[in-house]
mmCIF file of C-alpha atoms in Angstrom:
data_model
loop_
_atom_site.group_PDB
_atom_site.id
_atom_site.type_symbol
_atom_site.label_atom_id
_atom_site.label_comp_id
_atom_site.label_asym_id
_atom_site.label_seq_id
_atom_site.Cartn_x
_atom_site.Cartn_y
_atom_site.Cartn_z
ATOM 1 C CA GLU X 1 15.085 -11.504 57.841
ATOM 2 C CA ALA X 2 17.933 -9.578 56.762
ATOM 3 C CA ALA X 3 18.844 -7.012 60.405
ATOM 4 C CA VAL X 4 21.075 -4.286 61.589
ATOM 5 C CA THR X 5 21.944 -5.139 65.632
ATOM 6 C CA GLN X 6 23.334 -2.664 67.989
ATOM 7 C CA SER X 7 24.844 -2.932 70.908
ATOM 8 C CA PRO X 8 24.694 -1.324 73.763
ATOM 9 C CA ARG X 9 22.103 1.116 72.286
ATOM 10 C CA ASN X 10 22.392 3.930 75.098
ATOM 11 C CA LYS X 11 25.974 3.968 76.660
ATOM 12 C CA VAL X 12 27.371 6.435 79.064
ATOM 13 C CA ALA X 13 30.460 6.854 78.932
ATOM 14 C CA VAL X 14 33.688 9.057 81.798
ATOM 15 C CA THR X 15 36.137 11.208 79.713
ATOM 16 C CA GLY X 16 39.224 9.643 79.315
ATOM 17 C CA GLY X 17 37.824 6.176 79.111
ATOM 18 C CA LYS X 18 37.634 3.495 76.544
ATOM 19 C CA VAL X 19 33.803 2.567 74.144
ATOM 20 C CA THR X 20 33.640 0.085 72.018
ATOM 21 C CA LEU X 21 29.959 0.065 70.258
ATOM 22 C CA SER X 22 29.616 -2.961 68.174
ATOM 23 C CA CYS X 23 27.506 -4.027 64.405
ATOM 24 C CA ASN X 24 25.720 -7.452 63.371
ATOM 25 C CA GLN X 25 23.767 -7.514 59.930
ATOM 26 C CA THR X 26 22.901 -10.680 59.086
ATOM 27 C CA ASN X 27 22.047 -9.228 55.715
ATOM 28 C CA ASN X 28 24.869 -10.570 53.858
ATOM 29 C CA HIS X 29 26.391 -7.104 52.586
ATOM 30 C CA ASN X 30 29.996 -6.810 51.358
ATOM 31 C CA ASN X 31 30.153 -3.323 53.031
ATOM 32 C CA MET X 32 29.400 -2.172 56.327
ATOM 33 C CA TYR X 33 29.053 2.432 58.091
ATOM 34 C CA TRP X 34 29.829 4.069 60.946
ATOM 35 C CA TYR X 35 27.412 7.257 61.537
ATOM 36 C CA ARG X 36 27.066 9.946 64.023
ATOM 37 C CA GLN X 37 24.095 11.952 63.566
ATOM 38 C CA ASP X 38 23.777 15.593 65.318
ATOM 39 C CA THR X 39 21.299 18.463 65.658
ATOM 40 C CA GLY X 40 22.388 20.966 62.585
ATOM 41 C CA HIS X 41 25.140 17.919 61.548
ATOM 42 C CA GLY X 42 22.840 15.632 60.045
ATOM 43 C CA LEU X 43 24.285 12.120 59.468
ATOM 44 C CA ARG X 44 28.696 12.255 58.906
ATOM 45 C CA LEU X 45 30.250 9.030 57.523
ATOM 46 C CA ILE X 46 32.726 7.857 60.683
ATOM 47 C CA HIS X 47 34.696 5.409 59.322
ATOM 48 C CA TYR X 48 33.019 2.751 55.892
ATOM 49 C CA SER X 49 34.003 -0.767 55.137
ATOM 50 C CA TYR X 50 34.063 -3.022 51.981
ATOM 51 C CA GLY X 51 34.676 -6.673 53.635
ATOM 52 C CA ALA X 52 36.402 -8.248 56.541
ATOM 53 C CA GLY X 53 39.990 -6.221 56.926
ATOM 54 C CA SER X 54 39.462 -3.408 55.685
ATOM 55 C CA THR X 55 38.809 -0.201 57.133
ATOM 56 C CA GLU X 56 38.309 3.217 55.758
ATOM 57 C CA LYS X 57 38.114 6.837 57.726
ATOM 58 C CA GLY X 58 35.409 8.847 56.410
ATOM 59 C CA ASP X 59 34.926 12.207 56.581
ATOM 60 C CA ILE X 60 35.290 13.108 60.635
ATOM 61 C CA PRO X 61 37.592 9.689 61.638
ATOM 62 C CA ASP X 62 39.416 11.918 64.045
ATOM 63 C CA GLY X 63 39.626 10.726 68.014
ATOM 64 C CA TYR X 64 37.702 6.957 66.046
ATOM 65 C CA LYS X 65 39.338 3.439 64.983
ATOM 66 C CA ALA X 66 37.026 0.508 63.455
ATOM 67 C CA SER X 67 37.533 -3.023 63.313
ATOM 68 C CA ARG X 68 35.560 -5.229 60.761
ATOM 69 C CA PRO X 69 36.916 -8.609 61.907
ATOM 70 C CA SER X 70 34.268 -10.687 59.789
ATOM 71 C CA GLN X 71 31.626 -10.017 57.348
ATOM 72 C CA GLU X 72 28.783 -9.961 59.795
ATOM 73 C CA ASN X 73 30.662 -7.399 62.983
ATOM 74 C CA PHE X 74 31.623 -3.895 62.510
ATOM 75 C CA SER X 75 32.584 -2.258 65.607
ATOM 76 C CA LEU X 76 33.577 1.625 67.005
ATOM 77 C CA ILE X 77 36.131 2.600 68.708
ATOM 78 C CA LEU X 78 36.989 5.041 71.070
ATOM 79 C CA GLU X 79 40.270 5.086 72.701
ATOM 80 C CA LEU X 80 40.583 8.595 74.646
ATOM 81 C CA ALA X 81 35.737 9.420 74.467
ATOM 82 C CA THR X 82 36.045 13.116 74.976
ATOM 83 C CA PRO X 83 32.349 15.383 75.641
ATOM 84 C CA SER X 84 32.531 16.388 71.651
ATOM 85 C CA GLN X 85 31.822 12.729 70.985
ATOM 86 C CA THR X 86 28.308 12.419 72.732
ATOM 87 C CA SER X 87 26.116 11.750 69.382
ATOM 88 C CA VAL X 88 23.459 8.902 68.459
ATOM 89 C CA TYR X 89 25.817 6.868 66.107
ATOM 90 C CA PHE X 90 24.030 4.334 63.817
ATOM 91 C CA CYS X 91 25.336 1.481 61.020
ATOM 92 C CA ALA X 92 24.487 0.467 58.582
ATOM 93 C CA SER X 93 25.039 -2.025 55.974
ATOM 94 C CA GLY X 94 25.087 -1.661 52.262
ATOM 95 C CA VAL X 95 25.617 -3.369 49.335
ATOM 96 C CA GLY X 96 27.205 -2.272 46.236
ATOM 97 C CA PRO X 97 26.452 -0.391 43.233
ATOM 98 C CA GLN X 98 22.620 0.212 43.889
ATOM 99 C CA ASN X 99 24.108 0.416 48.034
ATOM 100 C CA THR X 100 20.544 0.623 49.403
ATOM 101 C CA LEU X 101 21.773 1.384 52.974
ATOM 102 C CA TYR X 102 20.213 -0.542 55.586
ATOM 103 C CA PHE X 103 19.831 1.007 58.806
ATOM 104 C CA GLY X 104 20.293 -0.645 62.722
ATOM 105 C CA ALA X 105 18.260 1.865 64.959
ATOM 106 C CA GLY X 106 21.495 3.613 66.876
ATOM 107 C CA THR X 107 23.291 3.936 69.821
ATOM 108 C CA ARG X 108 23.051 6.369 71.933
ATOM 109 C CA LEU X 109 26.192 7.713 74.240
ATOM 110 C CA SER X 110 26.967 10.436 76.359
ATOM 111 C CA VAL X 111 30.566 11.164 77.259
ATOM 112 C CA LEU X 112 30.685 12.390 80.992
ATOM 113 C CA GLN Z 1 33.233 16.959 48.757
ATOM 114 C CA GLN Z 2 28.893 16.676 46.671
ATOM 115 C CA LYS Z 3 27.156 18.831 49.222
ATOM 116 C CA VAL Z 4 23.457 18.700 49.663
ATOM 117 C CA GLN Z 5 20.830 21.032 51.126
ATOM 118 C CA GLN Z 6 17.048 20.352 52.185
ATOM 119 C CA SER Z 7 13.850 21.942 52.492
ATOM 120 C CA PRO Z 8 12.231 22.435 54.001
ATOM 121 C CA GLU Z 9 13.802 22.442 57.022
ATOM 122 C CA SER Z 10 9.743 21.450 58.839
ATOM 123 C CA LEU Z 11 6.844 21.309 57.038
ATOM 124 C CA THR Z 12 3.244 20.798 58.733
ATOM 125 C CA VAL Z 13 0.296 18.944 56.669
ATOM 126 C CA SER Z 14 -3.165 18.315 57.038
ATOM 127 C CA GLU Z 15 -4.366 14.535 56.830
ATOM 128 C CA GLY Z 16 -4.552 13.446 53.386
ATOM 129 C CA ALA Z 17 -2.909 17.208 52.335
ATOM 130 C CA MET Z 18 -0.501 16.108 49.251
ATOM 131 C CA ALA Z 19 3.822 16.901 51.454
ATOM 132 C CA SER Z 20 6.217 18.266 48.984
ATOM 133 C CA LEU Z 21 10.319 17.866 49.728
ATOM 134 C CA ASN Z 22 13.329 18.840 48.121
ATOM 135 C CA CYS Z 23 17.012 18.609 47.198
ATOM 136 C CA THR Z 24 19.272 20.008 46.128
ATOM 137 C CA PHE Z 25 23.215 19.575 44.759
ATOM 138 C CA SER Z 26 26.271 20.994 44.158
ATOM 139 C CA ASP Z 27 27.154 18.812 40.667
ATOM 140 C CA GLY Z 28 25.689 16.707 38.784
ATOM 141 C CA THR Z 29 28.080 13.693 39.187
ATOM 142 C CA SER Z 30 25.743 11.480 42.074
ATOM 143 C CA ASP Z 31 24.035 9.217 40.454
ATOM 144 C CA ASN Z 32 21.419 7.060 42.030
ATOM 145 C CA PHE Z 33 19.268 9.310 44.821
ATOM 146 C CA ARG Z 34 17.120 7.847 47.529
ATOM 147 C CA TRP Z 35 15.275 9.364 50.194
ATOM 148 C CA TYR Z 36 14.990 7.464 53.953
ATOM 149 C CA ARG Z 37 12.207 8.345 56.681
ATOM 150 C CA GLN Z 38 14.451 8.700 60.364
ATOM 151 C CA HIS Z 39 11.053 7.594 62.813
ATOM 152 C CA SER Z 40 11.986 10.123 65.780
ATOM 153 C CA GLY Z 41 13.855 7.280 68.640
ATOM 154 C CA LYS Z 42 14.797 4.914 64.752
ATOM 155 C CA GLY Z 43 16.861 4.309 62.921
ATOM 156 C CA LEU Z 44 16.287 4.552 58.389
ATOM 157 C CA GLU Z 45 13.977 3.297 56.352
ATOM 158 C CA VAL Z 46 14.764 3.713 52.758
ATOM 159 C CA LEU Z 47 11.704 4.887 50.970
ATOM 160 C CA VAL Z 48 12.809 4.925 47.211
ATOM 161 C CA SER Z 49 15.468 4.576 44.744
ATOM 162 C CA ILE Z 50 15.514 6.760 41.873
ATOM 163 C CA PHE Z 51 19.144 7.139 39.365
ATOM 164 C CA SER Z 52 17.437 8.080 36.340
ATOM 165 C CA ASP Z 53 15.861 11.632 35.374
ATOM 166 C CA GLY Z 54 12.181 11.330 36.049
ATOM 167 C CA GLU Z 55 9.805 9.838 38.492
ATOM 168 C CA LYS Z 56 9.923 7.132 40.312
ATOM 169 C CA GLU Z 57 7.515 5.808 42.996
ATOM 170 C CA GLU Z 58 6.484 3.147 45.711
ATOM 171 C CA GLY Z 59 3.529 3.379 46.684
ATOM 172 C CA ARG Z 60 2.858 6.500 48.282
ATOM 173 C CA PHE Z 61 6.253 8.353 48.072
ATOM 174 C CA THR Z 62 7.404 9.493 43.636
ATOM 175 C CA ALA Z 63 9.717 11.188 43.664
ATOM 176 C CA HIS Z 64 11.349 13.276 40.924
ATOM 177 C CA LEU Z 65 14.869 13.682 39.810
ATOM 178 C CA ASN Z 66 15.993 16.014 37.175
ATOM 179 C CA ARG Z 67 20.048 16.420 36.906
ATOM 180 C CA ALA Z 68 20.123 19.855 35.427
ATOM 181 C CA SER Z 69 18.622 21.343 37.469
ATOM 182 C CA LEU Z 70 20.894 19.823 40.356
ATOM 183 C CA HIS Z 71 17.229 18.623 42.238
ATOM 184 C CA VAL Z 72 15.376 15.977 43.766
ATOM 185 C CA SER Z 73 12.042 15.539 45.538
ATOM 186 C CA LEU Z 74 10.278 14.018 47.417
ATOM 187 C CA HIS Z 75 6.024 13.250 47.571
ATOM 188 C CA ILE Z 76 3.775 11.931 49.742
ATOM 189 C CA ARG Z 77 0.008 11.540 48.362
ATOM 190 C CA GLU Z 78 -1.838 11.262 50.925
ATOM 191 C CA PRO Z 79 -0.213 11.628 54.530
ATOM 192 C CA GLN Z 80 -1.125 10.173 57.665
ATOM 193 C CA PRO Z 81 0.161 11.373 60.724
ATOM 194 C CA SER Z 82 1.914 7.681 61.249
ATOM 195 C CA ASP Z 83 4.121 9.952 58.238
ATOM 196 C CA SER Z 84 5.454 12.016 60.841
ATOM 197 C CA ALA Z 85 9.343 11.924 60.711
ATOM 198 C CA VAL Z 86 12.354 13.740 59.761
ATOM 199 C CA TYR Z 87 13.141 12.421 55.473
ATOM 200 C CA LEU Z 88 16.645 12.333 54.795
ATOM 201 C CA CYS Z 89 18.116 12.393 50.378
ATOM 202 C CA ALA Z 90 20.409 10.751 50.249
ATOM 203 C CA MET Z 91 23.322 10.338 47.246
ATOM 204 C CA SER Z 92 26.033 8.936 45.857
ATOM 205 C CA SER Z 93 27.459 8.502 42.841
ATOM 206 C CA GLY Z 94 28.594 4.771 41.319
ATOM 207 C CA GLY Z 95 31.520 3.063 41.848
ATOM 208 C CA ASN Z 96 31.878 5.527 45.577
ATOM 209 C CA TYR Z 97 29.776 4.250 47.627
ATOM 210 C CA LYS Z 98 29.916 6.900 50.573
ATOM 211 C CA PRO Z 99 26.414 7.910 50.437
ATOM 212 C CA THR Z 100 26.697 12.123 50.840
ATOM 213 C CA PHE Z 101 23.201 13.663 53.192
ATOM 214 C CA GLY Z 102 21.054 16.222 53.681
ATOM 215 C CA LYS Z 103 20.618 16.220 57.886
ATOM 216 C CA GLY Z 104 16.434 16.037 57.243
ATOM 217 C CA THR Z 105 13.141 17.744 56.690
ATOM 218 C CA SER Z 106 11.112 16.608 59.991
ATOM 219 C CA LEU Z 107 7.581 16.327 58.478
ATOM 220 C CA VAL Z 108 4.313 16.905 60.623
ATOM 221 C CA VAL Z 109 1.363 15.691 59.831
ATOM 222 C CA HIS Z 110 -1.499 16.597 61.885
ATOM 223 C CA PRO Z 111 -5.347 14.405 61.600
#
């Protein structure tokens, strides 16, 4: 069954540390996305990718980097984590132009 | 950038009663619309996609789109307690693969 798998599911990090969130999809979708979800803000797009080797800035990219080394894998990197990056992060894949998104189960990140 | 407003923020209904959720958007450039459901602690799952004015039914879920009114709605027929979740609408333009999401409506279905 096609799926989007995120790891880790939960993460506690220290301020100033480096955090890498990973996402793997077996949908063979070209497009992949990283969102964060916060109360009062809904889902906000951080970075996205159209395919291996490409990354694009979303609506709130500051403080985040992304890497798409292959069709299947898309990582979100916080080089210097801050408490304001405490959130639930979702990865999704999709194929356009219809582009229904298929989401992972989320990663809960706490930066202390 | 497209702005999306969902209403109500929360809704409580009894099992079996119709549940109606609304989404308004700021301009008419979007041409594909979706409703997603998110159970507590889980990811989002798509319920129904609609691409032209009118209605689209997927099982107990029916979406209505009126682009002239900048409005898309979701109606849940015979809701069950297992439908208790947050419902989000999302939209994008055909050439833009970046969906914009509303903040969601929290639905509680009482037995």
